[in-house]
C-alpha positions as a LaTeX table, in Angstrom:
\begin{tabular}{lrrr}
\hline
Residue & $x$ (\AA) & $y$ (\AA) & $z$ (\AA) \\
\hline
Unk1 & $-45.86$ & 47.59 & 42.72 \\
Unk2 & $-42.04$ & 46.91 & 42.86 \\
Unk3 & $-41.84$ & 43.99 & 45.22 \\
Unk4 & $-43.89$ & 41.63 & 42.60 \\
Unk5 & $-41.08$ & 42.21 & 39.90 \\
Unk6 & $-38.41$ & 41.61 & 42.60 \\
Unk7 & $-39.83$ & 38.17 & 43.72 \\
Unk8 & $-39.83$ & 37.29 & 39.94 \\
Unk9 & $-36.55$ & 38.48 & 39.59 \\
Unk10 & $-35.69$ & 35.87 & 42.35 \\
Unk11 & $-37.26$ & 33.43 & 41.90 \\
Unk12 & $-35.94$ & 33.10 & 38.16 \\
Unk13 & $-32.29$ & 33.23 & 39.16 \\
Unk14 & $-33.01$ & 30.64 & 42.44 \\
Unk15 & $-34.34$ & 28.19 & 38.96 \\
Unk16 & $-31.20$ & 29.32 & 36.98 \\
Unk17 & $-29.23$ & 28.31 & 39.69 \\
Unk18 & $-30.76$ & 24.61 & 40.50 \\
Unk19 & $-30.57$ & 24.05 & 36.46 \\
Unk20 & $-26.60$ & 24.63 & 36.50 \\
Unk21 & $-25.47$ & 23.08 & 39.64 \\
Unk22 & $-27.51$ & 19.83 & 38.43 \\
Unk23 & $-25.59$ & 19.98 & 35.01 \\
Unk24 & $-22.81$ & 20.26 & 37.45 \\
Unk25 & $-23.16$ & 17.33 & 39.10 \\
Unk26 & $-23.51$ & 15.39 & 35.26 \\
Unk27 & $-20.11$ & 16.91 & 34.15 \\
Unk28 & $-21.23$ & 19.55 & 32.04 \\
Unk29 & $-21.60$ & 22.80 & 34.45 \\
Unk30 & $-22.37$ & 26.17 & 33.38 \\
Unk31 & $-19.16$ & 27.83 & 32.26 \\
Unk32 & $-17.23$ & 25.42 & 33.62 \\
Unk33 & $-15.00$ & 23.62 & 31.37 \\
Unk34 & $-15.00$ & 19.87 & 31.30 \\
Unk35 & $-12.30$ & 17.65 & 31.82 \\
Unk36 & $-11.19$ & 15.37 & 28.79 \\
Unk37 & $-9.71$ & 12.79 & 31.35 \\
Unk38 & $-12.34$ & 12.04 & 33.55 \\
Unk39 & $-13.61$ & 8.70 & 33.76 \\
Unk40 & $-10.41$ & 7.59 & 31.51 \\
Unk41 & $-7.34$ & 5.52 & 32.79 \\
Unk42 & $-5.36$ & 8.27 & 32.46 \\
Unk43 & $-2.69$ & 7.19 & 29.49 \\
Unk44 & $-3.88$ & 10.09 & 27.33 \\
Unk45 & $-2.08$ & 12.62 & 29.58 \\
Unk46 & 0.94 & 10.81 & 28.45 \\
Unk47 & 3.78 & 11.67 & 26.07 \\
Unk48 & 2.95 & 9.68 & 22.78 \\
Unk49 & 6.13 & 7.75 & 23.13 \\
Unk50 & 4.78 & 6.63 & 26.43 \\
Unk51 & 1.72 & 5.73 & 25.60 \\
Unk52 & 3.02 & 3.65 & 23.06 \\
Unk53 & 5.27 & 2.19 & 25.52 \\
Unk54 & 2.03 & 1.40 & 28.05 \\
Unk55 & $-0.17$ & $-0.23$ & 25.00 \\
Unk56 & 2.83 & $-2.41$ & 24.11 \\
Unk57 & 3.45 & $-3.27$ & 27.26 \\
Unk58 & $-0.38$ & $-4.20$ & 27.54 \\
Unk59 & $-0.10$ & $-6.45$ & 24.15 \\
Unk60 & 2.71 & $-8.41$ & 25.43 \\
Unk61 & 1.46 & $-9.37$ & 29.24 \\
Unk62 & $-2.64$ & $-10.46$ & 27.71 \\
Unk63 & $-3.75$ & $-14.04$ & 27.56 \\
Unk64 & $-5.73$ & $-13.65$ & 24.63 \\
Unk65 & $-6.74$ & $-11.55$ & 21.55 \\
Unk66 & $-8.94$ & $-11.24$ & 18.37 \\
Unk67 & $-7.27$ & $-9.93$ & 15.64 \\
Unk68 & $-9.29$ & $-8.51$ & 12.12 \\
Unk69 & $-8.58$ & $-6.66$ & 9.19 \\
Unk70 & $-6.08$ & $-6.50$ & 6.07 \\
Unk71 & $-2.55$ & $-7.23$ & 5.68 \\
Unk72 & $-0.71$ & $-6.59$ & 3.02 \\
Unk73 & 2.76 & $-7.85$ & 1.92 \\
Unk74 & 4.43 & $-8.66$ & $-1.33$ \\
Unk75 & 2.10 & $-6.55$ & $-3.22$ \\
Unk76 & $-0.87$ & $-9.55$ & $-1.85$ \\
Unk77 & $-3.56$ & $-8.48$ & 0.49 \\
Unk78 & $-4.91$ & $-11.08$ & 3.24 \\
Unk79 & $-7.81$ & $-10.65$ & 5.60 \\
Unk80 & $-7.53$ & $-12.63$ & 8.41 \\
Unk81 & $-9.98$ & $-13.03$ & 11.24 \\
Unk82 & $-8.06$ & $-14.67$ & 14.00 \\
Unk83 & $-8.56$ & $-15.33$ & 17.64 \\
Unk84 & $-5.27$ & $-16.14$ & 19.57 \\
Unk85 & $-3.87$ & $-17.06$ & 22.41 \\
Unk86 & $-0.03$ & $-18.14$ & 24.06 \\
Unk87 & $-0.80$ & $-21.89$ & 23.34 \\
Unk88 & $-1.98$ & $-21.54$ & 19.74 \\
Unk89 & $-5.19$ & $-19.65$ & 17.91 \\
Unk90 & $-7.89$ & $-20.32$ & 15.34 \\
Unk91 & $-9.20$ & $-18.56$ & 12.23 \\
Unk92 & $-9.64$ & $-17.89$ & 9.16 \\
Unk93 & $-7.32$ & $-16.53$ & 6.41 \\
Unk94 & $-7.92$ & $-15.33$ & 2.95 \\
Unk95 & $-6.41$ & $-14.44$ & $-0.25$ \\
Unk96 & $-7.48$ & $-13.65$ & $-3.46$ \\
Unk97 & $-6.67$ & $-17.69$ & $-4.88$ \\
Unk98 & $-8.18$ & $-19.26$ & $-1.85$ \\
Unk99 & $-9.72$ & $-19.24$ & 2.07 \\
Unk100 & $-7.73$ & $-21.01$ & 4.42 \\
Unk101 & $-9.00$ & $-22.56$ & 8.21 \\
Unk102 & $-5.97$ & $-22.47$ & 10.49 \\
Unk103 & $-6.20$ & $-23.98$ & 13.92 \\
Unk104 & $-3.13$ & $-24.48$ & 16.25 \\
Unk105 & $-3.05$ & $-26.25$ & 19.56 \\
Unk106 & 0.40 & $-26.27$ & 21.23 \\
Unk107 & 2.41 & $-27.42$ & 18.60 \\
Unk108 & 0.01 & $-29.15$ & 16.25 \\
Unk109 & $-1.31$ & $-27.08$ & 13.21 \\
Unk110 & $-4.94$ & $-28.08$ & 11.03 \\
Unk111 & $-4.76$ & $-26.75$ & 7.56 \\
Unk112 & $-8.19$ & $-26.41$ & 5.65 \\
Unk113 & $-8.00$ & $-25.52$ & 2.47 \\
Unk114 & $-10.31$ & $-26.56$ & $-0.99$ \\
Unk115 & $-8.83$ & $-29.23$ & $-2.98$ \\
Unk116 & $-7.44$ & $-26.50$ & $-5.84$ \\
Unk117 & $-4.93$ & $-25.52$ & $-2.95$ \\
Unk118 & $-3.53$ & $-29.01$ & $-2.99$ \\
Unk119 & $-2.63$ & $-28.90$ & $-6.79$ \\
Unk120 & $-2.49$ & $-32.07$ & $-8.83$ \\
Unk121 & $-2.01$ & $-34.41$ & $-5.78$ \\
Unk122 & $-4.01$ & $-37.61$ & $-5.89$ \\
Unk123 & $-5.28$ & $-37.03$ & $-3.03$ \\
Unk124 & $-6.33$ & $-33.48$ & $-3.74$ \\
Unk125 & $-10.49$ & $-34.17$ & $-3.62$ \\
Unk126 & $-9.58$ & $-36.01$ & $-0.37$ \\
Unk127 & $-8.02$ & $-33.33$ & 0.87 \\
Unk128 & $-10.36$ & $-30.23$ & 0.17 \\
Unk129 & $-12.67$ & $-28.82$ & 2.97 \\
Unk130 & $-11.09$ & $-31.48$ & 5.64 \\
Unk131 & $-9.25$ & $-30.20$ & 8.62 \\
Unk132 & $-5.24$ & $-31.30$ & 7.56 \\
Unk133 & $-2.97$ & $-32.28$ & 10.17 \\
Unk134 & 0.61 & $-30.52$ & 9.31 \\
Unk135 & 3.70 & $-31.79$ & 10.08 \\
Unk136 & 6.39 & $-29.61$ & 11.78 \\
Unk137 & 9.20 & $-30.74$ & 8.99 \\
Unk138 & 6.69 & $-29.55$ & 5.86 \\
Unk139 & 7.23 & $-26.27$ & 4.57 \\
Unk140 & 3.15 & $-25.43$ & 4.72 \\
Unk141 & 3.51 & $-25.30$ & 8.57 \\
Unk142 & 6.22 & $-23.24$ & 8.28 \\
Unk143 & 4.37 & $-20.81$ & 5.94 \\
Unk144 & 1.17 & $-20.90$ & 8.26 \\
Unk145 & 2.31 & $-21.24$ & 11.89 \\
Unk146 & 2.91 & $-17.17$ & 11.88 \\
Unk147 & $-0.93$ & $-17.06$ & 11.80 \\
Unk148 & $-1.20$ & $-18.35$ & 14.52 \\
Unk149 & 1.18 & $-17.15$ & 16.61 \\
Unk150 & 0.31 & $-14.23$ & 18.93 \\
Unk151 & 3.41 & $-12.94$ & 20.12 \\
Unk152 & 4.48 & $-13.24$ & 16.61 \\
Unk153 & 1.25 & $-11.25$ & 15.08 \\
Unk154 & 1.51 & $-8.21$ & 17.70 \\
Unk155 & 5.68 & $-8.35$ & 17.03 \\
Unk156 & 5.14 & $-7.54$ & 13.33 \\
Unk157 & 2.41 & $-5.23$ & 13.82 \\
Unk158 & 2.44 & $-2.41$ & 16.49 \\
Unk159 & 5.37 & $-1.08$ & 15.27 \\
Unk160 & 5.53 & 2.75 & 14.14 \\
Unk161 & 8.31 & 4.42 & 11.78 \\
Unk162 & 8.97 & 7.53 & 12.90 \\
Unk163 & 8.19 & 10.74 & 15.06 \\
Unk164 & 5.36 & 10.27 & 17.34 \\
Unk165 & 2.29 & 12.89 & 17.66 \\
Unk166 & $-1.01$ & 12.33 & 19.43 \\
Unk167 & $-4.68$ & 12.98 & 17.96 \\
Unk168 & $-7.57$ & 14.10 & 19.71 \\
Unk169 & $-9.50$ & 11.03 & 21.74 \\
Unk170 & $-11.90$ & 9.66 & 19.18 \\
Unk171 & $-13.54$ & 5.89 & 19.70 \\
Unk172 & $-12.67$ & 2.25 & 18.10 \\
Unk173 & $-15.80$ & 1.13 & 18.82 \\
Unk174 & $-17.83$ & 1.97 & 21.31 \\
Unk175 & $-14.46$ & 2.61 & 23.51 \\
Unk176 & $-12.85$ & 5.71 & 24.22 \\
Unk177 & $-9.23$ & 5.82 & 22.71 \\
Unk178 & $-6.35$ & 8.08 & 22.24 \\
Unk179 & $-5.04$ & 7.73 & 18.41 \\
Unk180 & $-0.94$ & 7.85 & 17.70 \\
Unk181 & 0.67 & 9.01 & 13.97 \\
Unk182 & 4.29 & 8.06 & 13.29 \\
Unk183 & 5.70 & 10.90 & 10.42 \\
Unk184 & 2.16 & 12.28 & 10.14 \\
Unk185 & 0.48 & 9.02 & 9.59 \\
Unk186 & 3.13 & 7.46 & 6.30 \\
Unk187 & 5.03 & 6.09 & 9.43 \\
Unk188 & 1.82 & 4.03 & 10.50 \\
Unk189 & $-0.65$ & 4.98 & 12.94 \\
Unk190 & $-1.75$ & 3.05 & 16.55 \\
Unk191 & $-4.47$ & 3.87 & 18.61 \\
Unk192 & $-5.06$ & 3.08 & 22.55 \\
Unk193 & $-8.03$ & 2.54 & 24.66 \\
Unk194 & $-8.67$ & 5.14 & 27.05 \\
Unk195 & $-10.71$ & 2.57 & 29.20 \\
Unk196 & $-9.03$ & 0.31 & 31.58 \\
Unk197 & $-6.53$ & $-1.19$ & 30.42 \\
Unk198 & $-4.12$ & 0.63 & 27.99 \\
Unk199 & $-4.36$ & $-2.34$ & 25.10 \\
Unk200 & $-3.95$ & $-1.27$ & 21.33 \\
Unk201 & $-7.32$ & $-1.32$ & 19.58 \\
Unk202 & $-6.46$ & $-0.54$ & 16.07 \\
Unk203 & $-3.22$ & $-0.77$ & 13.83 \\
Unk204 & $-3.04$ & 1.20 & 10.66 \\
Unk205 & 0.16 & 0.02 & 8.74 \\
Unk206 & 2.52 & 2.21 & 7.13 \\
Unk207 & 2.63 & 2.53 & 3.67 \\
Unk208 & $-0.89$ & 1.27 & 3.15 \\
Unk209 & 0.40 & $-2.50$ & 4.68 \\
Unk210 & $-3.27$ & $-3.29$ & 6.06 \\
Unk211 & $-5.35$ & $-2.35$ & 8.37 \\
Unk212 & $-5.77$ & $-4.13$ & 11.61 \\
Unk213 & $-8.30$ & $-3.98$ & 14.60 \\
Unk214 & $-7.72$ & $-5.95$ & 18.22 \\
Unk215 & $-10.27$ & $-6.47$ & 19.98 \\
Unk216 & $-11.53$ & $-9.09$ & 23.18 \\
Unk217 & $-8.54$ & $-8.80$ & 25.10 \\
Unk218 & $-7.81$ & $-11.18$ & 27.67 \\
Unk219 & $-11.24$ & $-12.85$ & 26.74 \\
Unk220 & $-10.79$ & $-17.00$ & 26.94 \\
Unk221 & $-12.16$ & $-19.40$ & 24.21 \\
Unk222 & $-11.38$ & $-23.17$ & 23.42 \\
Unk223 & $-9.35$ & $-24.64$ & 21.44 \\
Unk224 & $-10.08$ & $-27.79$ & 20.37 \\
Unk225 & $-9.33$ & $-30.63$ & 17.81 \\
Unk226 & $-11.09$ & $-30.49$ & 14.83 \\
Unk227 & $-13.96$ & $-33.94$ & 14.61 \\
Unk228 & $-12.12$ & $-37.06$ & 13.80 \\
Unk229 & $-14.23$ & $-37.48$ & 10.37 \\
Unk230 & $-12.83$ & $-34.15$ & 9.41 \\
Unk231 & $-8.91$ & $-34.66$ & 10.07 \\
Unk232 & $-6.87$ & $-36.28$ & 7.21 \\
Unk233 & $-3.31$ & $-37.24$ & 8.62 \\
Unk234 & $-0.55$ & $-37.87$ & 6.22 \\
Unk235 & 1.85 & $-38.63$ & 8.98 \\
Unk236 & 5.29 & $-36.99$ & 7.98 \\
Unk237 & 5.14 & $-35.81$ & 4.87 \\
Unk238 & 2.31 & $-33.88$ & 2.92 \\
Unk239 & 0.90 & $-35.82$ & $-0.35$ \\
Unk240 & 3.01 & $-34.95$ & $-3.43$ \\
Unk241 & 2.29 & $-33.72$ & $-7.09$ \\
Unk242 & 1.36 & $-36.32$ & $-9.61$ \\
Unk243 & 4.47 & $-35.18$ & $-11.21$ \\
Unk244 & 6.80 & $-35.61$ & $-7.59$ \\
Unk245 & 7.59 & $-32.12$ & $-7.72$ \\
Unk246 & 7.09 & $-31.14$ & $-4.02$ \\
Unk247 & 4.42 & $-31.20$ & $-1.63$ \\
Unk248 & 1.00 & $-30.49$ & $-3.36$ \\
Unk249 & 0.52 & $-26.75$ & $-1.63$ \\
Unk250 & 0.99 & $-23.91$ & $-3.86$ \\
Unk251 & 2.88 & $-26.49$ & $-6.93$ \\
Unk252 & $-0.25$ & $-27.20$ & $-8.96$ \\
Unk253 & $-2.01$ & $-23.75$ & $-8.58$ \\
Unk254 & 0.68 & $-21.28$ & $-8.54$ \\
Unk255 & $-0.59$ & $-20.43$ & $-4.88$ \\
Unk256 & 2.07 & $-17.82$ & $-2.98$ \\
Unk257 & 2.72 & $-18.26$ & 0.75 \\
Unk258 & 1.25 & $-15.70$ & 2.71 \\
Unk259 & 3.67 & $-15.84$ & 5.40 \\
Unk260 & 7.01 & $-14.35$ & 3.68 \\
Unk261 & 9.87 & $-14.42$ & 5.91 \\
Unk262 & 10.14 & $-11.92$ & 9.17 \\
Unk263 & 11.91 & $-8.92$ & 7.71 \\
Unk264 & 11.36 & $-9.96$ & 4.10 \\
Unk265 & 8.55 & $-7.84$ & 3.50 \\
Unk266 & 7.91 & $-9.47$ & 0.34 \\
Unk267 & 5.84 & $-12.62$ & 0.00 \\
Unk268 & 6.55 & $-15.99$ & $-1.23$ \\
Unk269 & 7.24 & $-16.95$ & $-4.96$ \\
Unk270 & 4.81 & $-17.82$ & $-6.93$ \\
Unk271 & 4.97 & $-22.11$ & $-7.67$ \\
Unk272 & 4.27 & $-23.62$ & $-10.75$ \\
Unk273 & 3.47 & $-26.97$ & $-11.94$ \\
Unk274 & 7.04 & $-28.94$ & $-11.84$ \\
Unk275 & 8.91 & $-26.19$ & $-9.50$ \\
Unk276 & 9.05 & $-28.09$ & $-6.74$ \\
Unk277 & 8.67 & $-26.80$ & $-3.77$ \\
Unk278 & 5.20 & $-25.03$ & $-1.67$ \\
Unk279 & 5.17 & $-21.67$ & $-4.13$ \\
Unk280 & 6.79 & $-20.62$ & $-1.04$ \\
Unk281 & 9.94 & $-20.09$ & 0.90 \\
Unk282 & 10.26 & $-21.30$ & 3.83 \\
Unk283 & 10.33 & $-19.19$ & 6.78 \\
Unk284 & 10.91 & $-20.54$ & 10.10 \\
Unk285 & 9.00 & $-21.80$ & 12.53 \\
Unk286 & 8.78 & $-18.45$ & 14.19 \\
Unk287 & 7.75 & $-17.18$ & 10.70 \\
Unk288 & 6.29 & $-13.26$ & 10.58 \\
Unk289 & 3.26 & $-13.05$ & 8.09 \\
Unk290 & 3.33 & $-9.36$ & 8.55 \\
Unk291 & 7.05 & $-9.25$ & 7.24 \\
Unk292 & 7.90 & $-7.43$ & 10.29 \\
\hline
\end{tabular}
């Protein structure tokens, strides 16, 4: 009468056995304790400094990126939808007074814009919704070219103020990352993809400065000229106010430039009609529109 028990006995325990060493072989196990790393690229073992180091690293050496979110300088906030690359970038731009099309390629910048941008140019309905060839000596392209500019974007942005601590891996996504806090998070907060290769995958500003996710690393896309029917090309200089106060951007409707200076961290002054001018200063070719 004892043997039957027995055999049950066994046989249970035989089943017990086959049921943890195929959780095992999943990753789970029974008791055993799984590892956080596996299956990562290993940058979350790192110090946070490093792994800051690695994901900046990572930024600068890409061919491409795609760059969403909130910005927020002067006490303006832009969202910007941008897809860059060394040779130039396309994408869109807003504020709260208008939405602006930027497309770069090498050294030639489009401008679209609706015709209120323009101000109280005759040529102002001409110019609205139609692609806007910039020239390099106009203050607009020097106010806009930032957007553009990858090296000049990631420059301004992965930058964090402050002692470095690391979060528990979370995901941007549906990829694995390792988040960073500078000062607890008021110094502005970075996090890192755990997959492949080390790239930043979102940028959380100090101070509340915007909000910024990267995405499509490395990925390639075109850039090219906007249809001929849709370029206006003023040559050398941009069509002035009625009044000759300027070029027409920002001097008829009190638009700001949303590329302050790099370091400024403030934005442009506002322009008014007869102020001459863009409603902007100008800030360099090389000009930071995260005021970084």
């Amino acid at each position: 009468m004892t043997a039957y028990p027995s055999a049950v006995r066994l046989r249970r325990a035989a089943v017990i056995g086959a049921l943890c060493a195929g959780i095992a072989v999943t990753g789970a196990g029974c008791g055993e304790k799984k590892d956080p790393d596996k299956g990562t690229n290993g940058v979350g073992k790192q110090t946070p400094e490093k792994i800051e180091s690695q994901a900046k690293a990572a930024a600068g050496t890409a061919n491409s990126v795609h760059l969403s979110g909130t910005l927020v300088t002067g006490g303006k906030t832009y969202t910007l939808d941008m897809r860059l690359k060394a040779d130039g970038g396309s994408g869109e731009v807003k504020s709260q007074a208008d939405t602006f099309q930027l497309l770069r390629i090498g050294e030639q910048l489009y401008l679209k814009a609706s015709a209120a941008f323009w101000g109280k140019s005759d040529s102002a309905g001409k110019l609205g919704d139609k692609y806007v060839k910039v020239p390099e000596s106009d203050p607009t392209y020097k106010q806009f070219r930032g957007f553009t500019d990858m090296h000049v974007l990631l420059d301004g942005l992965l930058g964090l103020q402050g002692k470095l601590t690391k979060g528990g891996y979370t995901t941007v996504g549906h990829t694995r990352a390792v988040p960073l806090a500078a000062d607890a998070g008021k110094g502005g907060k970075l996090t890192v993809s755990l997959e492949g290769t080390p790239y930043p995958l979102l940028m959380e500003r100090a101070g509340g400065a915007g909000r910024v996710e990267l995405s499509e690393w490395g990925k390639a896309f075109p850039l090219e000229p906007p249809a001929q029917d849709q370029t206006v090309d003023y040559g050398s200089q941009l069509p002035t106010t009625k009044d000759g106060a300027g070029t027409g951007t920002g001097t008829g409707t009190g638009a700001a430039s949303p590329a302050p200076s790099k370091g400024s961290g403030t934005g442009g002054s506002s322009g008014g009609s007869g102020s001459g001018g863009t409603g902007g200063g100008s800030s360099g070719q090389g000009s930071n529109p995260t005021g970084g």
